Amino acid sequence: MASTAGKVIKCRAAVAWEAGKPLVVQEVEVAPPQAMEVRLKILYTSLCHTDVYFWEAKGQTPVFPRILGHEAAGIVESVGEGVTELAPGDHVLPVFTGECKECAHCKSEESNMCELLRINPDRKVMIGDGQTRFSVNGQPIYHFLGTSTFSEYTVVHSGCVAKINPEAPLDKVCALSCGFCTGFGATVNVAKPKKGSTVAIFGLGAVGLAAAEGARVAGASRIIGVDLNSNRFETAKRSGCTEFVNPLEHSKPVQEVLAEMTNGGVDRAVECTGNINAMIQALESVHDELELEKFITHSVPFSEINKAFELMLAGQGLRCIIRMDG
């Protein structure tokens, strides 16, 4: 790879020229990395539904021609000026939500929304100079999520690259750069189910299965998979799901079904479809976790309502419940 450093590389890429039209596998030119950039040789990449969504371009501003792809694994071919933490030959995963390591978000333990490198599907050029690194016969080909892994070589910001153990099998760990971490991280780092809790997973695709795996690792005792496709249930068992619900098989809303199954609702719900209705169902399937009992310090019958006034004026207790039947 040393012989290609600093030179334009010609390689194959799958270019999306129009919305919804088949990708064209053709030769493209990939420019060398500029300051704080890295050029990667992609060895394995996979298709995520996000790629399909932006390829269809039904719900956002179309950006074409473009090289899609963001879930991948590869090897560093060369690095640009200022890159010190990566070197040619390193095994890496491209990451669409990067870290500049300098902004407030990067220094916070509560957020990963880097001010410079946070996910931005509308960005189609490199941050450094506003230009693309891909071209075909002089025509710029736009980037996608700062990764564009549907190319044998791609250029990314160095903050969007995670160095990994060279012993890790690249054909498997490529899933870590998006799908698995999205679901697993949502459960473990955001939902944070407690050991012995009940968790509902809405959507049992790759992200949903990863979310179920996160619930299993966290020690959830019941993991209820919710999906419109019952054929996914058998696969979901291997990721920890203990029970399943297909909303199409019930006459009542799925949140009501879950409430009946769990005596009022689940402890945590993780929505993995991106569907607004599923989001609402997931929210409504979680029971109230408010510990109201700690606020109630006294109880009196209605005939002794003045006793409640006395307690309040004396500053005794927090809330006195008045029983209207007494």
Coordinates of C-alpha atoms in Angstrom, one line a residue:
M1 CA 0.0 0.0 0.0
A2 CA 3.0 2.3 0.4
S3 CA 3.3 2.7 -3.3
T4 CA -0.2 4.2 -3.5
A5 CA 0.2 6.8 -0.8
G6 CA -0.2 10.3 -2.0
K7 CA -1.5 9.2 -5.4
V8 CA -5.0 8.9 -6.9
I9 CA -6.3 5.4 -6.7
K10 CA -8.6 3.9 -9.3
C11 CA -10.9 1.2 -8.0
R12 CA -14.4 -0.2 -8.1
A13 CA -17.3 1.5 -6.4
A14 CA -21.1 1.0 -6.5
V15 CA -22.3 4.4 -7.5
A16 CA -26.0 5.5 -7.0
W17 CA -26.6 7.8 -9.9
E18 CA -30.4 8.2 -9.4
A19 CA -32.9 7.6 -6.6
G20 CA -34.2 4.1 -6.6
K21 CA -32.2 3.0 -9.6
P22 CA -29.7 0.0 -9.4
L23 CA -26.3 0.9 -8.3
V24 CA -23.6 0.9 -11.0
V25 CA -20.4 -0.9 -10.2
Q26 CA -17.8 1.0 -12.1
E27 CA -14.3 2.5 -11.8
V28 CA -13.9 5.7 -9.8
E29 CA -11.0 7.8 -8.8
V30 CA -10.2 8.2 -5.1
A31 CA -8.0 11.2 -4.2
P32 CA -5.4 11.0 -1.5
P33 CA -6.4 12.0 2.1
Q34 CA -5.9 15.6 3.0
A35 CA -5.2 17.1 6.5
M36 CA -6.8 15.0 9.3
E37 CA -8.1 12.5 6.8
V38 CA -7.5 8.8 6.3
R39 CA -7.8 6.7 3.1
L40 CA -9.1 3.2 3.8
K41 CA -9.1 0.0 1.9
I42 CA -12.5 -1.5 2.5
L43 CA -12.5 -5.3 2.8
Y44 CA -16.0 -5.9 4.0
T45 CA -19.1 -3.8 4.0
S46 CA -22.8 -4.6 4.6
L47 CA -26.1 -3.1 3.7
C48 CA -28.1 -1.3 6.3
H49 CA -31.7 -0.1 5.9
T50 CA -30.4 3.5 6.3
D51 CA -28.5 3.0 3.0
V52 CA -31.8 1.9 1.3
Y53 CA -33.7 4.8 2.8
F54 CA -31.3 7.4 1.3
W55 CA -31.1 5.5 -1.9
E56 CA -34.8 5.7 -2.3
A57 CA -34.7 9.4 -1.4
K58 CA -38.4 9.5 -0.6
G59 CA -38.3 11.5 2.6
Q60 CA -35.3 13.8 2.1
T61 CA -33.5 16.0 -0.4
P62 CA -32.0 13.7 -3.1
V63 CA -28.2 13.8 -3.3
F64 CA -26.8 12.1 -6.4
P65 CA -24.5 10.8 -7.7
R66 CA -23.4 9.3 -4.4
I67 CA -21.5 6.4 -3.0
L68 CA -23.5 5.0 -0.1
G69 CA -22.5 2.6 2.6
H70 CA -21.4 3.1 6.2
E71 CA -21.2 -0.3 7.9
A72 CA -17.8 -1.7 7.1
A73 CA -14.3 -2.9 8.1
G74 CA -11.0 -2.3 6.4
I75 CA -7.3 -1.4 6.6
V76 CA -5.7 2.1 6.6
E77 CA -4.0 2.6 3.3
S78 CA -2.6 6.1 4.0
V79 CA -3.0 9.1 6.3
G80 CA -3.1 12.8 5.7
E81 CA -1.2 15.5 7.5
G82 CA -1.7 15.8 11.2
V83 CA -3.0 12.2 11.7
T84 CA -1.0 10.7 14.5
E85 CA -3.2 8.0 16.1
L86 CA -3.5 5.9 12.9
A87 CA -1.0 4.4 10.5
P88 CA -1.0 2.4 7.3
G89 CA -1.9 -1.2 8.0
D90 CA -4.1 -0.5 11.0
H91 CA -7.3 -2.6 11.1
V92 CA -10.2 -0.2 11.5
L93 CA -14.0 0.4 11.5
P94 CA -15.4 3.6 9.9
V95 CA -17.8 5.3 12.2
F96 CA -20.5 7.8 11.0
T97 CA -20.7 9.6 14.3
G98 CA -17.1 10.6 15.0
E99 CA -15.2 12.4 17.7
C100 CA -13.1 15.5 17.4
K101 CA -12.1 14.9 21.1
E102 CA -12.1 18.7 21.6
C103 CA -15.7 19.9 21.8
A104 CA -17.9 19.9 24.9
H105 CA -19.8 16.9 23.7
C106 CA -16.7 14.8 23.1
K107 CA -15.5 15.7 26.6
S108 CA -18.8 14.8 28.2
E109 CA -19.6 11.3 29.5
E110 CA -23.3 11.9 28.6
S111 CA -23.1 12.7 24.9
N112 CA -21.4 11.6 21.7
M113 CA -22.9 14.2 19.4
C114 CA -19.6 15.8 18.4
E115 CA -20.1 19.4 17.2
L116 CA -17.8 18.7 14.2
L117 CA -18.4 15.1 13.3
R118 CA -21.9 14.3 14.4
I119 CA -24.0 12.4 11.9
N120 CA -25.2 14.6 9.1
P121 CA -26.8 12.8 6.1
D122 CA -27.0 16.0 4.2
R123 CA -23.3 16.5 4.2
K124 CA -21.9 15.3 0.8
V125 CA -18.4 16.6 0.9
M126 CA -15.4 16.5 3.2
I127 CA -15.4 18.9 6.1
G128 CA -11.8 20.1 5.6
D129 CA -12.1 21.7 2.2
G130 CA -15.7 21.2 1.1
Q131 CA -14.6 19.0 -1.8
T132 CA -15.3 15.3 -2.7
R133 CA -12.5 12.7 -2.8
F134 CA -14.4 10.6 -5.4
S135 CA -14.8 11.4 -9.1
V136 CA -15.6 9.7 -12.4
N137 CA -14.1 11.3 -15.5
G138 CA -13.7 14.5 -13.6
Q139 CA -17.3 14.6 -12.3
P140 CA -17.5 14.7 -8.5
I141 CA -19.2 11.8 -6.8
Y142 CA -20.7 12.7 -3.4
H143 CA -20.0 11.2 0.0
F144 CA -22.5 9.6 2.4
L145 CA -22.4 9.9 6.2
G146 CA -18.7 10.7 5.9
T147 CA -18.0 7.0 5.2
S148 CA -19.1 5.9 1.7
T149 CA -18.0 2.3 2.1
F150 CA -19.5 0.9 -1.1
S151 CA -16.1 1.5 -2.7
E152 CA -12.9 -0.5 -2.5
Y153 CA -11.2 2.6 -1.2
T154 CA -12.7 5.6 0.7
V155 CA -11.6 8.7 2.4
V156 CA -12.9 9.6 5.9
H157 CA -12.0 12.1 8.6
S158 CA -9.6 10.5 11.1
G159 CA -12.1 11.2 13.9
C160 CA -14.5 8.8 12.2
V161 CA -12.2 5.8 12.4
A162 CA -12.0 3.3 15.2
K163 CA -8.8 1.2 15.4
I164 CA -9.4 -2.4 16.4
N165 CA -7.5 -5.5 17.3
P166 CA -5.9 -6.9 14.1
E167 CA -6.9 -10.4 15.2
A168 CA -10.6 -9.5 15.0
P169 CA -12.3 -11.1 11.9
L170 CA -13.2 -8.2 9.7
D171 CA -16.0 -10.0 7.9
K172 CA -17.8 -10.2 11.2
V173 CA -16.8 -7.1 13.2
C174 CA -17.9 -4.9 10.3
A175 CA -21.4 -5.1 11.8
L176 CA -20.1 -3.3 14.9
S177 CA -19.7 0.0 13.0
C178 CA -23.5 0.5 12.9
G179 CA -26.2 -2.0 13.4
F180 CA -25.0 -4.0 16.4
C181 CA -23.7 -1.0 18.4
T182 CA -26.9 1.0 17.7
G183 CA -29.2 -1.6 19.2
F184 CA -26.9 -2.9 21.9
G185 CA -25.8 0.6 23.0
A186 CA -29.4 1.9 23.1
T187 CA -30.3 -0.8 25.6
V188 CA -27.2 -0.9 27.7
N189 CA -26.2 2.8 27.7
V190 CA -29.6 4.5 27.4
A191 CA -32.4 2.2 28.6
K192 CA -30.1 0.7 31.2
P193 CA -32.5 -2.1 32.3
K194 CA -31.9 -3.5 35.7
K195 CA -31.2 -7.2 36.5
G196 CA -34.5 -9.1 36.6
S197 CA -36.5 -6.4 34.7
T198 CA -38.8 -6.8 31.8
V199 CA -37.9 -5.3 28.4
A200 CA -39.9 -5.0 25.2
I201 CA -38.0 -4.8 21.9
F202 CA -40.1 -3.2 19.0
G203 CA -38.7 -4.5 15.7
L204 CA -36.6 -7.6 15.4
G205 CA -34.3 -6.7 12.5
A206 CA -30.5 -6.4 13.1
V207 CA -30.8 -3.4 15.4
G208 CA -33.6 -5.0 17.3
L209 CA -31.7 -8.3 17.8
A210 CA -28.7 -6.3 19.1
A211 CA -31.0 -4.5 21.5
A212 CA -32.3 -7.8 22.7
E213 CA -28.7 -9.0 23.2
G214 CA -28.1 -5.9 25.3
A215 CA -31.1 -6.7 27.5
R216 CA -29.9 -10.2 27.9
V217 CA -26.4 -9.1 28.9
A218 CA -27.9 -6.6 31.3
G219 CA -29.7 -9.4 33.1
A220 CA -33.4 -8.8 32.1
S221 CA -35.5 -11.7 33.0
R222 CA -38.2 -11.2 30.4
I223 CA -37.4 -9.9 26.9
I224 CA -40.5 -9.5 24.8
G225 CA -39.9 -9.2 21.0
V226 CA -42.6 -7.3 19.1
D227 CA -42.7 -7.6 15.3
L228 CA -45.2 -7.9 12.4
N229 CA -43.2 -10.8 11.0
S230 CA -43.5 -14.0 13.1
N231 CA -40.8 -15.7 11.1
R232 CA -38.3 -13.5 13.0
F233 CA -39.2 -15.0 16.4
E234 CA -37.1 -18.1 16.2
T235 CA -34.0 -16.1 15.3
A236 CA -34.7 -13.7 18.1
K237 CA -34.6 -16.5 20.7
R238 CA -30.9 -16.8 20.1
S239 CA -30.5 -13.1 21.0
G240 CA -32.2 -13.5 24.3
C241 CA -35.9 -12.9 23.5
T242 CA -38.1 -15.0 25.8
E243 CA -41.5 -14.1 24.5
F244 CA -43.0 -12.7 21.3
V245 CA -46.0 -10.6 20.2
N246 CA -47.2 -10.1 16.7
P247 CA -49.6 -7.1 16.8
L248 CA -51.4 -8.5 13.7
E249 CA -52.6 -11.4 15.8
H250 CA -54.4 -9.3 18.4
S251 CA -57.6 -7.3 18.2
K252 CA -56.4 -4.7 20.7
P253 CA -53.4 -2.3 20.6
V254 CA -50.1 -4.0 21.3
Q255 CA -49.4 -1.7 24.2
E256 CA -52.5 -3.1 25.9
V257 CA -51.4 -6.7 25.2
L258 CA -48.1 -6.0 26.8
A259 CA -49.7 -4.3 29.8
E260 CA -51.8 -7.5 30.3
M261 CA -48.7 -9.7 29.9
T262 CA -46.7 -7.8 32.5
N263 CA -49.2 -6.6 35.1
G264 CA -49.3 -3.0 34.0
G265 CA -46.4 -2.5 31.5
V266 CA -42.8 -3.3 30.9
D267 CA -39.9 -1.7 32.7
R268 CA -38.1 -0.6 29.5
A269 CA -39.1 -0.5 25.8
V270 CA -36.6 -0.1 23.0
E271 CA -38.0 1.0 19.6
C272 CA -35.9 -0.2 16.7
T273 CA -38.0 0.4 13.6
G274 CA -38.1 4.2 13.2
N275 CA -41.9 4.0 12.7
I276 CA -43.8 6.7 14.5
N277 CA -46.7 4.4 15.5
A278 CA -44.2 2.0 16.9
M279 CA -42.6 4.8 18.9
I280 CA -46.0 5.7 20.4
Q281 CA -46.7 2.0 21.2
A282 CA -43.3 1.5 22.8
L283 CA -43.8 4.6 25.0
E284 CA -47.3 3.6 26.1
S285 CA -46.2 0.0 26.9
V286 CA -43.9 1.1 29.7
H287 CA -45.5 1.2 33.2
D288 CA -45.3 4.2 35.5
E289 CA -42.3 3.8 37.7
L290 CA -43.2 6.7 40.1
E291 CA -42.9 5.8 43.8
L292 CA -45.9 7.8 45.0
E293 CA -46.1 6.0 48.3
K294 CA -43.1 7.9 49.7
F295 CA -45.1 11.2 49.3
I296 CA -48.1 10.0 51.3
T297 CA -47.6 10.3 55.0
H298 CA -51.1 10.4 56.5
S299 CA -54.6 9.2 55.7
V300 CA -57.9 10.4 57.3
P301 CA -61.6 9.9 56.6
F302 CA -63.6 12.7 55.0
S303 CA -65.3 13.4 58.3
E304 CA -61.9 14.3 59.8
I305 CA -60.8 16.6 57.0
N306 CA -59.9 19.3 59.5
K307 CA -57.2 17.0 60.8
A308 CA -55.6 17.2 57.4
F309 CA -55.5 21.0 57.8
E310 CA -53.9 20.7 61.2
L311 CA -51.2 18.4 59.9
M312 CA -50.5 20.8 57.0
L313 CA -50.3 23.9 59.2
A314 CA -48.0 22.1 61.6
G315 CA -45.7 21.1 58.8
Q316 CA -46.1 17.4 59.6
G317 CA -45.8 15.0 56.7
L318 CA -46.1 15.6 53.0
R319 CA -49.5 14.5 51.8
C320 CA -52.6 13.5 53.7
I321 CA -55.0 11.4 51.7
I322 CA -58.6 12.0 52.5
R323 CA -60.9 9.0 52.2
M324 CA -64.3 10.2 50.9
D325 CA -66.1 7.1 52.1
G326 CA -65.3 7.8 55.8

